[in-house]
mmCIF file of C-alpha atoms and ligand atoms in Angstrom:
data_model
loop_
_atom_site.group_PDB
_atom_site.id
_atom_site.type_symbol
_atom_site.label_atom_id
_atom_site.label_comp_id
_atom_site.label_asym_id
_atom_site.label_seq_id
_atom_site.Cartn_x
_atom_site.Cartn_y
_atom_site.Cartn_z
ATOM 1 C CA MET A 1 216.331 31.675 74.948
ATOM 2 C CA SER A 2 215.277 28.267 76.663
ATOM 3 C CA ILE A 3 216.454 27.980 80.275
ATOM 4 C CA THR A 4 218.504 24.814 78.748
ATOM 5 C CA ARG A 5 219.956 26.046 76.951
ATOM 6 C CA ARG A 6 220.732 28.990 79.315
ATOM 7 C CA ILE A 7 221.456 25.922 81.756
ATOM 8 C CA ALA A 8 224.009 24.626 78.729
ATOM 9 C CA ILE A 9 225.868 28.019 77.997
ATOM 10 C CA ALA A 10 226.720 28.331 81.985
ATOM 11 C CA THR A 11 227.613 24.758 81.768
ATOM 12 C CA GLY A 12 229.649 25.458 79.369
ATOM 13 C CA LEU A 13 231.642 27.994 80.276
ATOM 14 C CA ALA A 14 231.956 26.867 84.146
ATOM 15 C CA ALA A 15 234.027 23.562 82.460
ATOM 16 C CA GLY A 16 235.656 26.355 80.806
ATOM 17 C CA LEU A 17 234.285 25.284 77.257
ATOM 18 C CA TRP A 18 232.993 27.970 75.877
ATOM 19 C CA SER A 19 234.567 27.990 71.867
ATOM 20 C CA THR A 20 233.095 25.751 70.130
ATOM 21 C CA THR A 21 230.961 23.493 71.750
ATOM 22 C CA ALA A 22 228.815 26.199 73.615
ATOM 23 C CA LEU A 23 228.463 28.544 70.964
ATOM 24 C CA ALA A 24 226.765 24.972 68.470
ATOM 25 C CA GLN A 25 224.592 24.837 71.924
ATOM 26 C CA ASP A 26 223.778 28.319 71.208
ATOM 27 C CA ASP A 27 222.551 27.811 67.398
ATOM 28 C CA MET A 28 218.788 27.606 67.094
ATOM 29 C CA ARG A 29 217.081 24.875 64.723
ATOM 30 C CA ILE A 30 213.715 25.929 63.402
ATOM 31 C CA ALA A 31 212.199 22.285 62.151
ATOM 32 C CA LEU A 32 209.577 23.726 58.537
ATOM 33 C CA VAL A 33 207.869 20.970 58.316
ATOM 34 C CA ALA A 34 206.196 20.113 55.225
ATOM 35 C CA LYS A 35 203.013 18.693 54.633
ATOM 36 C CA SER A 36 205.284 16.387 52.344
ATOM 37 C CA LEU A 37 208.188 16.098 50.714
ATOM 38 C CA GLY A 38 209.452 16.407 47.155
ATOM 39 C CA ASN A 39 206.134 18.822 46.654
ATOM 40 C CA GLY A 40 208.210 22.231 44.813
ATOM 41 C CA PHE A 41 205.854 24.628 46.307
ATOM 42 C CA PHE A 42 206.731 23.651 50.117
ATOM 43 C CA GLU A 43 211.134 23.402 48.211
ATOM 44 C CA ALA A 44 210.728 26.555 48.079
ATOM 45 C CA ALA A 45 209.374 27.988 51.146
ATOM 46 C CA ALA A 46 212.165 26.346 52.403
ATOM 47 C CA ARG A 47 214.694 28.726 50.600
ATOM 48 C CA GLY A 48 213.178 31.356 51.929
ATOM 49 C CA ALA A 49 213.546 29.736 55.219
ATOM 50 C CA GLU A 50 217.323 29.248 54.519
ATOM 51 C CA GLU A 51 217.350 33.211 53.781
ATOM 52 C CA ALA A 52 216.345 33.824 57.215
ATOM 53 C CA ALA A 53 218.442 31.980 58.668
ATOM 54 C CA GLU A 54 221.472 33.153 56.586
ATOM 55 C CA GLU A 55 219.960 36.907 57.687
ATOM 56 C CA LEU A 56 219.984 35.995 61.337
ATOM 57 C CA GLY A 57 222.961 34.121 61.515
ATOM 58 C CA GLY A 58 223.111 31.040 64.581
ATOM 59 C CA VAL A 59 219.966 29.457 63.472
ATOM 60 C CA GLU A 60 219.786 26.144 61.593
ATOM 61 C CA ILE A 61 216.940 24.706 59.510
ATOM 62 C CA ILE A 62 215.758 21.417 59.716
ATOM 63 C CA TYR A 63 213.580 21.430 56.208
ATOM 64 C CA THR A 64 211.435 17.821 57.025
ATOM 65 C CA GLY A 65 208.131 15.870 56.151
ATOM 66 C CA PRO A 66 206.894 12.748 55.336
ATOM 67 C CA THR A 67 206.937 10.946 51.892
ATOM 68 C CA SER A 68 203.254 11.477 51.644
ATOM 69 C CA THR A 69 200.677 13.676 52.302
ATOM 70 C CA THR A 70 198.922 12.014 55.557
ATOM 71 C CA ALA A 71 198.516 13.160 59.477
ATOM 72 C CA GLU A 72 200.365 9.582 60.449
ATOM 73 C CA GLY A 73 204.249 10.231 58.646
ATOM 74 C CA GLN A 74 203.754 13.969 60.374
ATOM 75 C CA ILE A 75 203.192 12.993 63.133
ATOM 76 C CA GLU A 76 206.335 10.642 63.117
ATOM 77 C CA VAL A 77 207.842 13.705 62.113
ATOM 78 C CA ILE A 78 207.941 15.202 65.351
ATOM 79 C CA ASN A 79 208.434 12.684 67.717
ATOM 80 C CA SER A 80 211.619 12.407 65.992
ATOM 81 C CA LEU A 81 211.491 16.513 66.055
ATOM 82 C CA ILE A 82 211.000 16.384 70.033
ATOM 83 C CA ALA A 83 213.605 14.139 70.848
ATOM 84 C CA GLN A 84 215.929 15.352 68.500
ATOM 85 C CA ARG A 85 214.631 18.613 70.982
ATOM 86 C CA VAL A 86 214.425 21.309 68.306
ATOM 87 C CA ASP A 87 213.858 25.093 69.846
ATOM 88 C CA ALA A 88 210.760 24.983 66.698
ATOM 89 C CA ILE A 89 208.105 23.320 64.790
ATOM 90 C CA ALA A 90 206.956 24.981 61.445
ATOM 91 C CA ILE A 91 204.151 23.452 60.351
ATOM 92 C CA SER A 92 201.666 23.073 57.128
ATOM 93 C CA ALA A 93 199.831 20.404 58.264
ATOM 94 C CA ASN A 94 197.696 17.599 56.300
ATOM 95 C CA ASP A 95 194.898 17.346 59.214
ATOM 96 C CA PRO A 96 194.592 20.296 61.614
ATOM 97 C CA ASP A 97 192.825 17.768 64.868
ATOM 98 C CA ALA A 98 195.142 14.788 64.533
ATOM 99 C CA VAL A 99 198.787 16.118 64.885
ATOM 100 C CA VAL A 100 197.176 18.437 67.646
ATOM 101 C CA PRO A 101 198.092 16.180 70.833
ATOM 102 C CA ALA A 102 202.028 15.377 69.320
ATOM 103 C CA LEU A 103 202.472 19.625 68.569
ATOM 104 C CA GLN A 104 201.005 19.556 72.278
ATOM 105 C CA LYS A 105 203.430 17.479 73.609
ATOM 106 C CA ALA A 106 206.551 19.724 71.917
ATOM 107 C CA MET A 107 204.507 22.543 73.465
ATOM 108 C CA GLN A 108 205.134 21.619 77.253
ATOM 109 C CA ARG A 109 208.549 20.313 76.301
ATOM 110 C CA GLY A 110 209.097 24.175 76.085
ATOM 111 C CA ILE A 111 209.667 24.124 71.936
ATOM 112 C CA THR A 112 208.430 27.209 69.944
ATOM 113 C CA VAL A 113 205.339 26.019 67.625
ATOM 114 C CA ILE A 114 203.496 27.882 64.682
ATOM 115 C CA SER A 115 201.444 27.067 61.849
ATOM 116 C CA TRP A 116 201.871 28.158 57.909
ATOM 117 C CA ASP A 117 200.070 27.801 54.870
ATOM 118 C CA SER A 118 198.035 24.906 55.865
ATOM 119 C CA GLY A 119 196.775 25.141 60.053
ATOM 120 C CA VAL A 120 196.773 23.502 62.605
ATOM 121 C CA ALA A 121 193.796 23.300 65.329
ATOM 122 C CA PRO A 122 194.300 26.655 67.835
ATOM 123 C CA GLU A 123 195.320 24.350 70.594
ATOM 124 C CA GLY A 124 197.560 23.099 69.039
ATOM 125 C CA ARG A 125 200.018 25.610 68.182
ATOM 126 C CA GLU A 126 200.626 29.212 69.325
ATOM 127 C CA MET A 127 200.029 31.382 65.906
ATOM 128 C CA HIS A 128 199.030 30.447 62.417
ATOM 129 C CA LEU A 129 200.891 32.729 59.837
ATOM 130 C CA ALA A 130 197.835 32.515 56.312
ATOM 131 C CA PRO A 131 200.163 33.324 53.132
ATOM 132 C CA SER A 132 196.952 35.353 52.338
ATOM 133 C CA SER A 133 193.278 36.319 53.756
ATOM 134 C CA ASP A 134 191.373 33.057 53.347
ATOM 135 C CA GLU A 135 188.535 34.845 51.505
ATOM 136 C CA LEU A 136 190.395 36.292 48.733
ATOM 137 C CA ILE A 137 192.058 33.059 47.839
ATOM 138 C CA GLY A 138 188.524 31.221 47.791
ATOM 139 C CA GLN A 139 187.006 34.690 45.823
ATOM 140 C CA THR A 140 189.982 33.997 43.531
ATOM 141 C CA ILE A 141 190.157 30.787 42.421
ATOM 142 C CA ILE A 142 186.059 30.609 41.560
ATOM 143 C CA LYS A 143 186.952 34.495 39.149
ATOM 144 C CA LEU A 144 189.721 33.245 37.602
ATOM 145 C CA ALA A 145 187.456 30.026 35.961
ATOM 146 C CA ALA A 146 185.001 32.246 35.767
ATOM 147 C CA ASP A 147 186.112 35.668 34.024
ATOM 148 C CA GLN A 148 187.037 32.548 31.365
ATOM 149 C CA LEU A 149 183.772 31.621 31.032
ATOM 150 C CA PRO A 150 181.145 34.763 30.124
ATOM 151 C CA GLU A 151 177.667 31.835 29.689
ATOM 152 C CA GLY A 152 178.582 30.067 32.146
ATOM 153 C CA GLY A 153 179.040 26.423 32.390
ATOM 154 C CA GLN A 154 180.422 23.473 34.340
ATOM 155 C CA VAL A 155 183.479 23.686 36.939
ATOM 156 C CA ALA A 156 185.035 20.682 39.518
ATOM 157 C CA VAL A 157 186.953 21.114 41.950
ATOM 158 C CA LEU A 158 190.380 19.171 42.036
ATOM 159 C CA SER A 159 191.651 19.108 45.512
ATOM 160 C CA ALA A 160 194.900 17.901 47.737
ATOM 161 C CA THR A 161 193.527 15.303 50.554
ATOM 162 C CA SER A 162 189.859 16.181 52.150
ATOM 163 C CA THR A 163 191.207 16.769 55.611
ATOM 164 C CA SER A 164 194.155 19.356 54.703
ATOM 165 C CA THR A 165 193.510 22.697 55.939
ATOM 166 C CA ASN A 166 194.624 25.303 53.584
ATOM 167 C CA GLN A 167 191.987 23.468 50.972
ATOM 168 C CA ASN A 168 189.410 23.204 52.950
ATOM 169 C CA VAL A 169 188.691 26.372 54.118
ATOM 170 C CA TRP A 170 189.293 27.797 50.509
ATOM 171 C CA ILE A 171 186.570 26.030 48.920
ATOM 172 C CA GLU A 172 184.760 27.046 51.841
ATOM 173 C CA GLU A 173 185.402 30.592 51.038
ATOM 174 C CA MET A 174 184.664 29.391 47.484
ATOM 175 C CA GLU A 175 181.166 28.048 47.700
ATOM 176 C CA LYS A 176 180.248 30.699 50.388
ATOM 177 C CA VAL A 177 180.648 33.243 46.945
ATOM 178 C CA MET A 178 178.800 30.944 44.692
ATOM 179 C CA GLY A 179 175.341 33.099 44.466
ATOM 180 C CA GLU A 180 177.774 35.988 43.089
ATOM 181 C CA TYR A 181 177.794 33.293 39.403
ATOM 182 C CA PRO A 182 174.211 32.212 38.921
ATOM 183 C CA ASP A 183 175.257 30.219 35.646
ATOM 184 C CA ILE A 184 178.300 28.245 37.016
ATOM 185 C CA GLU A 185 177.679 24.749 38.282
ATOM 186 C CA VAL A 186 180.175 23.732 40.425
ATOM 187 C CA VAL A 187 179.251 19.648 39.583
ATOM 188 C CA ALA A 188 182.096 18.083 41.633
ATOM 189 C CA THR A 189 185.226 18.257 44.178
ATOM 190 C CA VAL A 190 187.610 15.406 44.183
ATOM 191 C CA TYR A 191 191.169 14.481 45.811
ATOM 192 C CA GLY A 192 194.272 13.966 44.189
ATOM 193 C CA ASP A 193 195.817 13.822 47.636
ATOM 194 C CA ASP A 194 199.004 16.268 46.248
ATOM 195 C CA LEU A 195 200.152 13.351 44.433
ATOM 196 C CA ALA A 196 200.918 14.266 40.824
ATOM 197 C CA ASP A 197 199.337 10.354 39.475
ATOM 198 C CA LYS A 198 195.883 10.528 41.441
ATOM 199 C CA SER A 199 195.694 14.232 40.408
ATOM 200 C CA TYR A 200 195.630 12.594 37.285
ATOM 201 C CA ARG A 201 193.329 9.720 37.460
ATOM 202 C CA GLU A 202 190.681 11.524 39.328
ATOM 203 C CA THR A 203 191.360 14.265 36.491
ATOM 204 C CA GLN A 204 190.865 11.553 33.809
ATOM 205 C CA GLY A 205 187.954 10.224 36.453
ATOM 206 C CA LEU A 206 186.226 14.114 35.803
ATOM 207 C CA LEU A 207 187.100 14.339 32.055
ATOM 208 C CA GLN A 208 184.722 10.896 32.082
ATOM 209 C CA SER A 209 181.766 11.792 34.558
ATOM 210 C CA TYR A 210 181.788 14.704 33.066
ATOM 211 C CA PRO A 211 181.568 15.420 29.550
ATOM 212 C CA ASP A 212 180.648 19.138 28.975
ATOM 213 C CA LEU A 213 183.219 20.297 31.877
ATOM 214 C CA ASP A 214 184.385 24.054 31.146
ATOM 215 C CA ALA A 215 186.622 23.952 34.101
ATOM 216 C CA ILE A 216 188.790 22.491 36.771
ATOM 217 C CA ILE A 217 189.765 24.665 39.801
ATOM 218 C CA ALA A 218 192.732 22.714 41.417
ATOM 219 C CA PRO A 219 193.769 25.284 44.715
ATOM 220 C CA THR A 220 197.011 22.880 44.944
ATOM 221 C CA SER A 221 200.489 22.964 42.773
ATOM 222 C CA VAL A 222 200.316 19.179 42.580
ATOM 223 C CA GLY A 223 197.130 19.357 41.898
ATOM 224 C CA ILE A 224 196.685 21.951 39.160
ATOM 225 C CA VAL A 225 199.824 20.748 37.029
ATOM 226 C CA ALA A 226 198.598 17.020 37.281
ATOM 227 C CA ALA A 227 195.247 17.604 36.321
ATOM 228 C CA ALA A 228 196.754 20.159 32.864
ATOM 229 C CA GLN A 229 198.461 17.200 31.488
ATOM 230 C CA ALA A 230 195.223 15.133 32.113
ATOM 231 C CA VAL A 231 193.517 17.921 29.940
ATOM 232 C CA GLN A 232 196.420 17.553 27.428
ATOM 233 C CA ASP A 233 197.120 14.044 26.636
ATOM 234 C CA ALA A 234 192.704 13.793 26.914
ATOM 235 C CA GLY A 235 192.293 16.225 24.249
ATOM 236 C CA LYS A 236 191.496 18.732 25.971
ATOM 237 C CA VAL A 237 192.770 22.009 25.722
ATOM 238 C CA GLY A 238 190.421 24.751 24.769
ATOM 239 C CA GLU A 239 187.495 22.588 25.846
ATOM 240 C CA VAL A 240 188.681 22.301 30.139
ATOM 241 C CA ASN A 241 190.778 25.239 31.395
ATOM 242 C CA VAL A 242 192.399 24.335 34.064
ATOM 243 C CA THR A 243 192.979 27.175 37.264
ATOM 244 C CA GLY A 244 193.432 27.283 40.565
ATOM 245 C CA LEU A 245 197.289 28.016 42.702
ATOM 246 C CA GLY A 246 199.921 26.279 41.088
ATOM 247 C CA LEU A 247 203.845 28.238 40.975
ATOM 248 C CA PRO A 248 204.524 29.499 37.723
ATOM 249 C CA SER A 249 207.952 27.503 37.044
ATOM 250 C CA GLU A 250 206.054 24.181 37.169
ATOM 251 C CA MET A 251 202.780 25.539 35.400
ATOM 252 C CA ALA A 252 204.941 27.287 31.938
ATOM 253 C CA GLY A 253 204.340 24.194 29.797
ATOM 254 C CA ALA A 254 199.967 24.227 30.730
ATOM 255 C CA ILE A 255 200.016 28.348 30.000
ATOM 256 C CA GLU A 256 201.938 27.881 26.483
ATOM 257 C CA SER A 257 199.892 24.783 25.600
ATOM 258 C CA GLY A 258 196.533 26.430 26.265
ATOM 259 C CA ALA A 259 195.661 23.356 29.240
ATOM 260 C CA SER A 260 195.844 26.352 31.612
ATOM 261 C CA LYS A 261 194.518 30.624 31.335
ATOM 262 C CA SER A 262 195.544 31.503 34.463
ATOM 263 C CA PHE A 263 196.270 30.583 37.836
ATOM 264 C CA ALA A 264 197.542 32.367 41.102
ATOM 265 C CA ILE A 265 200.105 32.058 43.493
ATOM 266 C CA TRP A 266 201.428 34.275 46.061
ATOM 267 C CA ASN A 267 205.354 34.352 46.778
ATOM 268 C CA PRO A 268 205.822 31.351 49.031
ATOM 269 C CA VAL A 269 209.655 31.755 49.005
ATOM 270 C CA ASP A 270 208.392 35.022 51.166
ATOM 271 C CA LEU A 271 205.821 32.549 52.993
ATOM 272 C CA GLY A 272 208.737 30.115 54.194
ATOM 273 C CA TYR A 273 211.333 33.192 54.893
ATOM 274 C CA ALA A 274 208.283 34.791 57.129
ATOM 275 C CA THR A 275 207.556 31.710 58.860
ATOM 276 C CA ALA A 276 211.378 30.596 59.848
ATOM 277 C CA MET A 277 211.837 34.863 60.702
ATOM 278 C CA ILE A 278 208.516 34.706 62.989
ATOM 279 C CA ALA A 279 209.116 31.148 64.708
ATOM 280 C CA HIS A 280 212.651 32.736 65.355
ATOM 281 C CA ALA A 281 210.800 35.804 67.054
ATOM 282 C CA LEU A 282 209.005 33.536 69.428
ATOM 283 C CA ALA A 283 211.209 31.258 70.188
ATOM 284 C CA SER A 284 214.105 33.114 70.889
ATOM 285 C CA ASP A 285 211.084 35.387 73.328
ATOM 286 C CA GLU A 286 211.620 38.618 71.296
ATOM 287 C CA ALA A 287 207.662 38.180 70.771
ATOM 288 C CA THR A 288 204.249 37.206 72.666
ATOM 289 C CA ALA A 289 202.128 35.577 70.169
ATOM 290 C CA GLU A 290 198.605 36.782 71.575
ATOM 291 C CA PRO A 291 196.564 38.354 70.064
ATOM 292 C CA GLY A 292 196.754 42.161 69.219
ATOM 293 C CA ALA A 293 201.287 40.859 68.998
ATOM 294 C CA GLU A 294 202.852 42.856 65.863
ATOM 295 C CA ILE A 295 205.594 40.188 65.409
ATOM 296 C CA SER A 296 208.807 40.720 62.718
ATOM 297 C CA MET A 297 208.569 39.530 59.520
ATOM 298 C CA GLY A 298 212.257 41.156 58.736
ATOM 299 C CA ARG A 299 212.270 42.359 54.859
ATOM 300 C CA ILE A 300 208.603 41.358 54.735
ATOM 301 C CA GLY A 301 207.245 43.729 57.376
ATOM 302 C CA THR A 302 204.629 42.766 60.570
ATOM 303 C CA ALA A 303 202.875 40.288 60.953
ATOM 304 C CA THR A 304 199.618 41.056 63.475
ATOM 305 C CA LEU A 305 197.614 38.602 65.344
ATOM 306 C CA ASP A 306 194.185 38.755 65.760
ATOM 307 C CA GLU A 307 191.756 37.327 68.135
ATOM 308 C CA ASP A 308 192.230 33.482 66.768
ATOM 309 C CA ASN A 309 196.725 34.268 67.031
ATOM 310 C CA GLN A 310 196.735 34.099 62.524
ATOM 311 C CA ALA A 311 197.910 36.293 60.632
ATOM 312 C CA ALA A 312 197.656 36.291 56.995
ATOM 313 C CA MET A 313 200.793 37.494 54.607
ATOM 314 C CA SER A 314 199.646 39.131 50.544
ATOM 315 C CA GLU A 315 197.343 38.717 47.816
ATOM 316 C CA PRO A 316 197.435 35.981 45.315
ATOM 317 C CA PHE A 317 198.802 37.393 42.008
ATOM 318 C CA THR A 318 197.549 36.191 38.803
ATOM 319 C CA TYR A 319 199.260 34.997 36.204
ATOM 320 C CA ASP A 320 199.405 33.867 32.639
ATOM 321 C CA ALA A 321 200.735 34.198 28.998
ATOM 322 C CA SER A 322 201.176 37.381 29.132
ATOM 323 C CA ASN A 323 204.164 37.484 33.155
ATOM 324 C CA ILE A 324 204.413 33.608 33.068
ATOM 325 C CA ASP A 325 207.908 34.120 31.324
ATOM 326 C CA GLU A 326 209.166 36.483 34.292
ATOM 327 C CA PHE A 327 208.090 34.419 36.781
ATOM 328 C CA LYS A 328 209.058 30.932 36.051
ATOM 329 C CA SER A 329 212.560 30.754 37.029
ATOM 330 C CA VAL A 330 211.662 32.439 40.151
ATOM 331 C CA PHE A 331 209.315 29.846 42.292
HETATM 332 C C1 LIG B 1 200.304 22.812 47.290
HETATM 333 C C2 LIG B 1 199.856 22.241 48.671
HETATM 334 C C3 LIG B 1 199.980 23.727 49.876
HETATM 335 C C4 LIG B 1 199.822 24.973 48.693
HETATM 336 C C5 LIG B 1 199.877 24.942 47.459
HETATM 337 C C6 LIG B 1 198.939 25.988 46.983
HETATM 338 O O1 LIG B 1 201.719 22.867 47.399
HETATM 339 O O2 LIG B 1 199.278 22.389 49.250
HETATM 340 O O3 LIG B 1 199.154 23.190 51.182
HETATM 341 O O4 LIG B 1 199.494 25.505 49.929
HETATM 342 O O5 LIG B 1 199.011 23.849 47.480
#
């Protein structure tokens, strides 16, 4: 419990206000900051955070984020959360560095700050929760494309923003294993900024510039849906396979049309749940973010922090025509 909250409760008691006022003061407010609002991936994570709050009791989740995927928008959101004196900020960052000064200000005011999904540089957060190992995600996205191209071929990457921590790390990890795929050539990397219309236009650009393109890897749940739509609209189903990371609920149509043969993702609901559990443990001083620390993630298990105060959750799961129906109503 923070000193201010302890004082608030003590003051409440002294004034004989130990009722609704004091209890309200005791509520913990955890802000879950998305890269942008209107993205189904973050909405699923917010559902998980709400689930954690219900389980914990006395916790309010403030699900928020900018309207577009910019660091500037997130800085405004952070400053407003500092003014509201929330207890914890858990952010998926649009830029690992640009948000650091605002987050440092939050930490100086006693607010617990963690990053999740898309990381913040170590000096701007107490810890980072990754959905899975970065290496594994990088290896998975190229394997998904390569498995459909036994003869090799041309592949392009449609990413989110050019400053997005998670996509940049995953693409870097993918590049490290390209030696294992000598017949596959990555011809371009473009950025759809996690905006449906920009991702669609960037895909059209790829289809025009690379008429022999065989696959598009979109390691973004917004980009992959837009790319599949663009491939379908261009009449290129069967020629260009769209893969990467997406939500079964949003990709069911693309699997059905054949624009995507398969794609992967982890459980975003669990990620949001675990993030809220960790933020709560740190903000209530039940745990401290330090290398080797084991922090409870409730029903998910325990997060063990590495030397950079990072922890990773489970392995990504692959979806295709054989299992999409089972999962499309889940997330
Ligand atoms: C988008 C976002 C998010 C990423 C998923 C896979 O929703 O870029 O950060 O984890 O895709």
